[in-house]
CSV table of C-alpha atoms in Angstrom, one decimal:
chain,number,residue,atom,x,y,z
A,1,MET,CA,42.2,3.7,-99.3
A,2,GLY,CA,46.0,4.5,-99.9
A,3,PHE,CA,48.1,7.1,-100.9
A,4,GLY,CA,49.6,4.8,-104.5
A,5,ASP,CA,53.1,4.9,-103.6
A,6,LEU,CA,54.4,7.7,-100.7
A,7,LYS,CA,58.1,8.3,-102.5
A,8,THR,CA,57.4,9.3,-105.6
A,9,PRO,CA,56.4,12.5,-106.6
A,10,ALA,CA,52.5,11.0,-107.5
A,11,GLY,CA,52.2,9.8,-104.3
A,12,LEU,CA,53.0,13.0,-102.3
A,13,LYS,CA,50.9,14.8,-104.8
A,14,VAL,CA,48.4,12.6,-104.0
A,15,LEU,CA,49.5,12.8,-99.6
A,16,ASN,CA,48.8,16.9,-100.3
A,17,GLU,CA,45.1,17.3,-101.6
A,18,PHE,CA,44.0,15.1,-99.0
A,19,LEU,CA,45.8,17.8,-96.3
A,20,ALA,CA,44.2,20.3,-98.1
A,21,ASP,CA,41.0,20.3,-95.8
A,22,LYS,CA,42.8,17.9,-93.9
A,23,SER,CA,45.4,18.9,-90.2
A,24,TYR,CA,45.8,15.5,-89.9
A,25,ILE,CA,45.6,12.2,-91.4
A,26,GLU,CA,43.0,11.2,-89.3
A,27,GLY,CA,41.0,12.7,-86.3
A,28,TYR,CA,42.5,16.2,-84.8
A,29,VAL,CA,45.5,15.7,-83.1
A,30,PRO,CA,48.0,13.9,-83.8
A,31,SER,CA,48.4,10.7,-83.8
A,32,GLN,CA,49.8,7.1,-84.5
A,33,ALA,CA,48.2,7.4,-88.3
A,34,ASP,CA,50.6,10.4,-89.0
A,35,ILE,CA,53.6,8.6,-87.9
A,36,ALA,CA,53.2,5.7,-90.0
A,37,VAL,CA,52.9,7.9,-93.0
A,38,PHE,CA,55.8,10.1,-91.7
A,39,ASP,CA,57.3,7.5,-91.7
A,40,ALA,CA,57.5,6.5,-95.1
A,41,LEU,CA,58.7,9.4,-97.1
A,42,SER,CA,61.6,10.3,-98.1
A,43,GLY,CA,61.7,13.5,-96.5
A,44,ALA,CA,59.9,16.4,-96.5
A,45,PRO,CA,57.8,17.6,-99.9
A,46,SER,CA,58.5,20.4,-101.8
A,47,ALA,CA,57.8,23.9,-101.7
A,48,ASP,CA,54.5,23.6,-104.1
A,49,LEU,CA,53.1,20.9,-101.9
A,50,CYS,CA,51.7,23.2,-99.4
A,51,HIS,CA,49.7,21.5,-97.0
A,52,ALA,CA,52.3,18.4,-97.5
A,53,LEU,CA,55.3,20.2,-96.2
A,54,ARG,CA,52.7,22.1,-93.4
A,55,TRP,CA,51.8,18.4,-92.1
A,56,TYR,CA,54.9,17.0,-92.3
A,57,ASN,CA,56.9,20.1,-90.5
A,58,HIS,CA,54.1,20.1,-87.5
A,59,ILE,CA,54.4,16.6,-87.6
A,60,LYS,CA,58.3,16.4,-87.4
A,61,SER,CA,57.8,18.3,-83.6
A,62,TYR,CA,56.1,15.7,-81.9
A,63,GLN,CA,59.5,12.9,-83.5
A,64,LYS,CA,60.2,12.7,-79.3
A,65,GLU,CA,57.7,11.4,-77.9
A,66,LYS,CA,55.7,9.8,-80.9
A,67,GLY,CA,55.4,6.5,-79.8
A,68,SER,CA,53.3,8.1,-77.2
A,69,LEU,CA,51.0,9.8,-79.0
A,70,PRO,CA,47.4,8.0,-79.1
A,71,GLY,CA,46.5,5.3,-81.6
A,72,VAL,CA,48.3,1.6,-83.2
A,73,LYS,CA,50.1,1.6,-86.0
A,74,LYS,CA,48.2,0.1,-89.3
A,75,PRO,CA,49.4,-0.5,-92.9
A,76,LEU,CA,49.5,2.0,-95.2
A,77,GLY,CA,46.6,0.9,-97.1
A,78,GLN,CA,44.0,2.3,-94.3
A,79,TYR,CA,45.0,5.6,-94.8
A,80,GLY,CA,44.4,7.7,-97.4
A,81,PRO,CA,41.3,9.1,-99.8
A,82,ALA,CA,39.2,5.6,-101.2
A,83,GLY,CA,40.0,4.1,-104.4
A,84,VAL,CA,44.1,4.9,-104.2
A,85,GLU,CA,45.9,1.4,-103.2
A,86,ASP,CA,49.0,2.2,-101.5
A,87,THR,CA,51.9,1.1,-103.2
A,88,THR,CA,54.5,2.7,-100.9
A,89,ALA,CA,58.0,-0.2,-100.8
A,90,ALA,CA,57.5,-1.3,-97.4
A,91,ALA,CA,60.6,-0.6,-94.7
A,92,PRO,CA,62.8,-2.9,-93.3
A,93,ALA,CA,61.7,-4.3,-90.2
A,94,ALA,CA,64.3,-2.9,-88.3
A,95,ALA,CA,63.5,1.0,-88.4
A,96,ASP,CA,60.5,-0.1,-86.4
A,97,GLU,CA,62.1,-1.1,-83.5
A,98,ASP,CA,62.4,2.1,-81.2
A,99,ASP,CA,58.3,1.9,-81.5
A,100,ASP,CA,58.4,-1.3,-80.8
A,101,ASP,CA,60.1,0.0,-77.4
A,102,ILE,CA,58.0,3.0,-76.2
A,103,ASP,CA,55.1,1.4,-77.3
A,104,LEU,CA,51.1,3.5,-75.7
A,105,PHE,CA,49.6,0.3,-75.5
A,106,GLY,CA,52.2,-2.6,-75.2
A,107,SER,CA,53.1,-4.0,-78.7
A,108,ASP,CA,52.0,-5.3,-82.1
A,109,GLU,CA,52.0,-9.3,-80.6
A,110,GLU,CA,48.7,-11.7,-81.2
A,111,GLU,CA,46.6,-10.2,-78.6
A,112,ASP,CA,43.7,-11.4,-77.2
A,113,GLU,CA,39.6,-9.8,-77.5
A,114,GLU,CA,40.0,-9.0,-73.7
A,115,THR,CA,42.8,-7.0,-74.8
A,116,ILE,CA,41.8,-5.3,-78.3
A,117,LYS,CA,39.0,-4.1,-75.0
A,118,ILE,CA,41.1,-3.1,-72.8
A,119,LYS,CA,43.3,-0.3,-75.7
A,120,GLU,CA,40.4,0.3,-76.7
A,121,GLU,CA,38.9,1.5,-73.7
A,122,ARG,CA,42.1,3.7,-73.6
A,123,LEU,CA,41.9,5.2,-76.9
A,124,ALA,CA,37.9,6.1,-76.0
A,125,ALA,CA,38.7,7.6,-73.1
A,126,TYR,CA,41.7,9.8,-74.1
A,127,ASN,CA,40.3,10.9,-76.8
A,128,ALA,CA,37.2,11.9,-73.7
A,129,LYS,CA,39.7,14.0,-72.8
A,130,LYS,CA,41.1,15.5,-75.5
A,131,ALA,CA,37.5,16.4,-76.3
A,132,LYS,CA,36.6,18.2,-73.2
A,133,LYS,CA,37.2,22.7,-72.9
A,134,PRO,CA,38.1,25.1,-70.2
A,135,ALA,CA,35.2,27.1,-69.5
A,136,LEU,CA,36.8,30.4,-70.1
A,137,ILE,CA,39.6,30.3,-73.7
A,138,ALA,CA,41.6,32.2,-73.4
A,139,LYS,CA,42.1,34.1,-77.2
A,140,SER,CA,45.2,36.5,-78.8
A,141,SER,CA,44.6,38.6,-82.4
A,142,ILE,CA,47.3,38.7,-83.7
A,143,LEU,CA,49.0,40.5,-86.7
A,144,LEU,CA,51.9,38.7,-89.0
A,145,ASP,CA,53.7,40.3,-91.1
A,146,VAL,CA,55.3,37.8,-94.3
A,147,LYS,CA,57.9,39.2,-96.0
A,148,PRO,CA,59.3,37.9,-99.6
A,149,TRP,CA,62.9,37.4,-100.7
A,150,ASP,CA,61.8,40.2,-103.7
A,151,ASP,CA,59.4,41.5,-105.9
A,152,GLU,CA,59.5,38.2,-108.3
A,153,THR,CA,58.3,36.2,-105.4
A,154,ASP,CA,54.3,35.5,-105.6
A,155,MET,CA,53.3,36.3,-102.9
A,156,ALA,CA,49.4,34.8,-103.5
A,157,LYS,CA,51.3,31.3,-103.4
A,158,LEU,CA,53.4,32.9,-100.1
A,159,GLU,CA,49.6,33.2,-98.9
A,160,GLU,CA,48.3,30.5,-99.6
A,161,CYS,CA,51.0,28.5,-97.9
A,162,VAL,CA,50.3,30.0,-94.7
A,163,ARG,CA,46.9,29.8,-95.1
A,164,SER,CA,47.4,26.2,-95.2
A,165,ILE,CA,49.0,26.0,-92.2
A,166,GLN,CA,45.6,24.9,-90.4
A,167,LEU,CA,46.4,24.4,-86.1
A,168,ASP,CA,43.1,23.6,-83.4
A,169,GLY,CA,42.6,27.2,-81.7
A,170,LEU,CA,43.8,28.6,-85.2
A,171,VAL,CA,41.8,30.4,-86.7
A,172,TRP,CA,42.7,32.9,-89.9
A,173,GLY,CA,41.3,36.5,-91.0
A,174,GLN,CA,41.4,39.0,-93.9
A,175,SER,CA,44.9,40.1,-94.7
A,176,LYS,CA,46.0,43.0,-97.1
A,177,LEU,CA,49.5,43.5,-99.3
A,178,LEU,CA,51.5,46.5,-97.9
A,179,PRO,CA,54.4,47.7,-99.7
A,180,VAL,CA,58.2,47.1,-98.2
A,181,GLY,CA,61.1,49.3,-101.5
A,182,TYR,CA,61.7,49.3,-104.5
A,183,GLY,CA,58.9,47.1,-105.5
A,184,ILE,CA,58.4,44.7,-102.7
A,185,LYS,CA,55.5,43.6,-100.7
A,186,LYS,CA,55.2,41.8,-98.2
A,187,LEU,CA,51.9,39.5,-96.8
A,188,GLN,CA,50.0,42.0,-93.5
A,189,ILE,CA,47.9,39.2,-92.3
A,190,ALA,CA,45.6,38.4,-89.5
A,191,CYS,CA,45.2,35.9,-87.2
A,192,VAL,CA,42.9,34.7,-83.4
A,193,VAL,CA,44.6,32.0,-81.8
A,194,GLU,CA,43.7,30.3,-78.5
A,195,ASP,CA,46.1,30.5,-75.7
A,196,ASP,CA,46.7,27.5,-74.4
A,197,LYS,CA,46.4,25.8,-78.1
A,198,VAL,CA,49.1,28.2,-80.6
A,199,GLY,CA,52.3,30.8,-80.7
A,200,THR,CA,53.6,32.1,-82.1
A,201,ASP,CA,57.2,31.3,-82.1
A,202,GLN,CA,54.9,27.9,-83.7
A,203,LEU,CA,53.6,29.6,-86.1
A,204,GLU,CA,56.9,31.4,-87.1
A,205,GLU,CA,58.4,28.0,-87.2
A,206,LEU,CA,55.0,27.0,-89.8
A,207,ILE,CA,55.4,29.8,-92.0
A,208,THR,CA,58.8,30.3,-92.3
A,209,ALA,CA,59.4,26.9,-93.9
A,210,PHE,CA,58.4,27.7,-96.5
A,211,GLU,CA,61.5,29.0,-97.4
A,212,ASP,CA,61.5,29.6,-101.0
A,213,TYR,CA,58.7,32.3,-100.4
A,214,VAL,CA,58.9,33.6,-96.6
A,215,GLN,CA,61.5,35.3,-96.2
A,216,SER,CA,61.6,36.1,-92.3
A,217,MET,CA,58.1,36.9,-90.7
A,218,ASP,CA,57.2,39.1,-87.3
A,219,VAL,CA,55.0,39.9,-84.9
A,220,ALA,CA,52.5,43.4,-86.0
A,221,ALA,CA,50.4,44.0,-83.3
A,222,PHE,CA,49.6,41.1,-80.5
A,223,ASN,CA,46.3,41.9,-78.6
A,224,LYS,CA,44.6,39.5,-76.0
A,225,ILE,CA,40.6,39.1,-77.1
């Protein structure tokens, strides 16, 4: 398993394809697996790697609390698609010192079976808590206007980038292109969100991150369901 060399275009392409149908490296919530891969990157992926860029921007928003995310960091070779070997150059040891200070489950020193068992129990309890859903889930129907830079913007690619954003509590709906003027068209796209999980500010941040295609995003309509 692995992504090849994540500091090269080839490795980033493998990561982009891996995230085409996934929100996270492992599971359904941000975890130390995402942090391990994020820290291996030299910077943000290019705009044409829309799945990797969407994931990068999302995980970047967790940097202040990354030490509290669940799980334990593993070598990069234990993540990613099968049949691909990890060849990413190791980061300097000092880069992980701050993470060690705030490790959710303690240090990375040699552990006995009892310590490992406690870690597993804590992780299982955390995942069980996250899996619980309230009896009533507040949802909203939102209509977004996404505007390109000019009439030469590839609107099909713009829509692909928008739909690549996958979040727990977000479902994309129908879309259409509407004329704005001077030959420019905007993308109008509907979505349904769970209010406790997804907000319009978060959607705007993720959509406008595709800055090669998106000039701005506005909320055209917002209705509680």
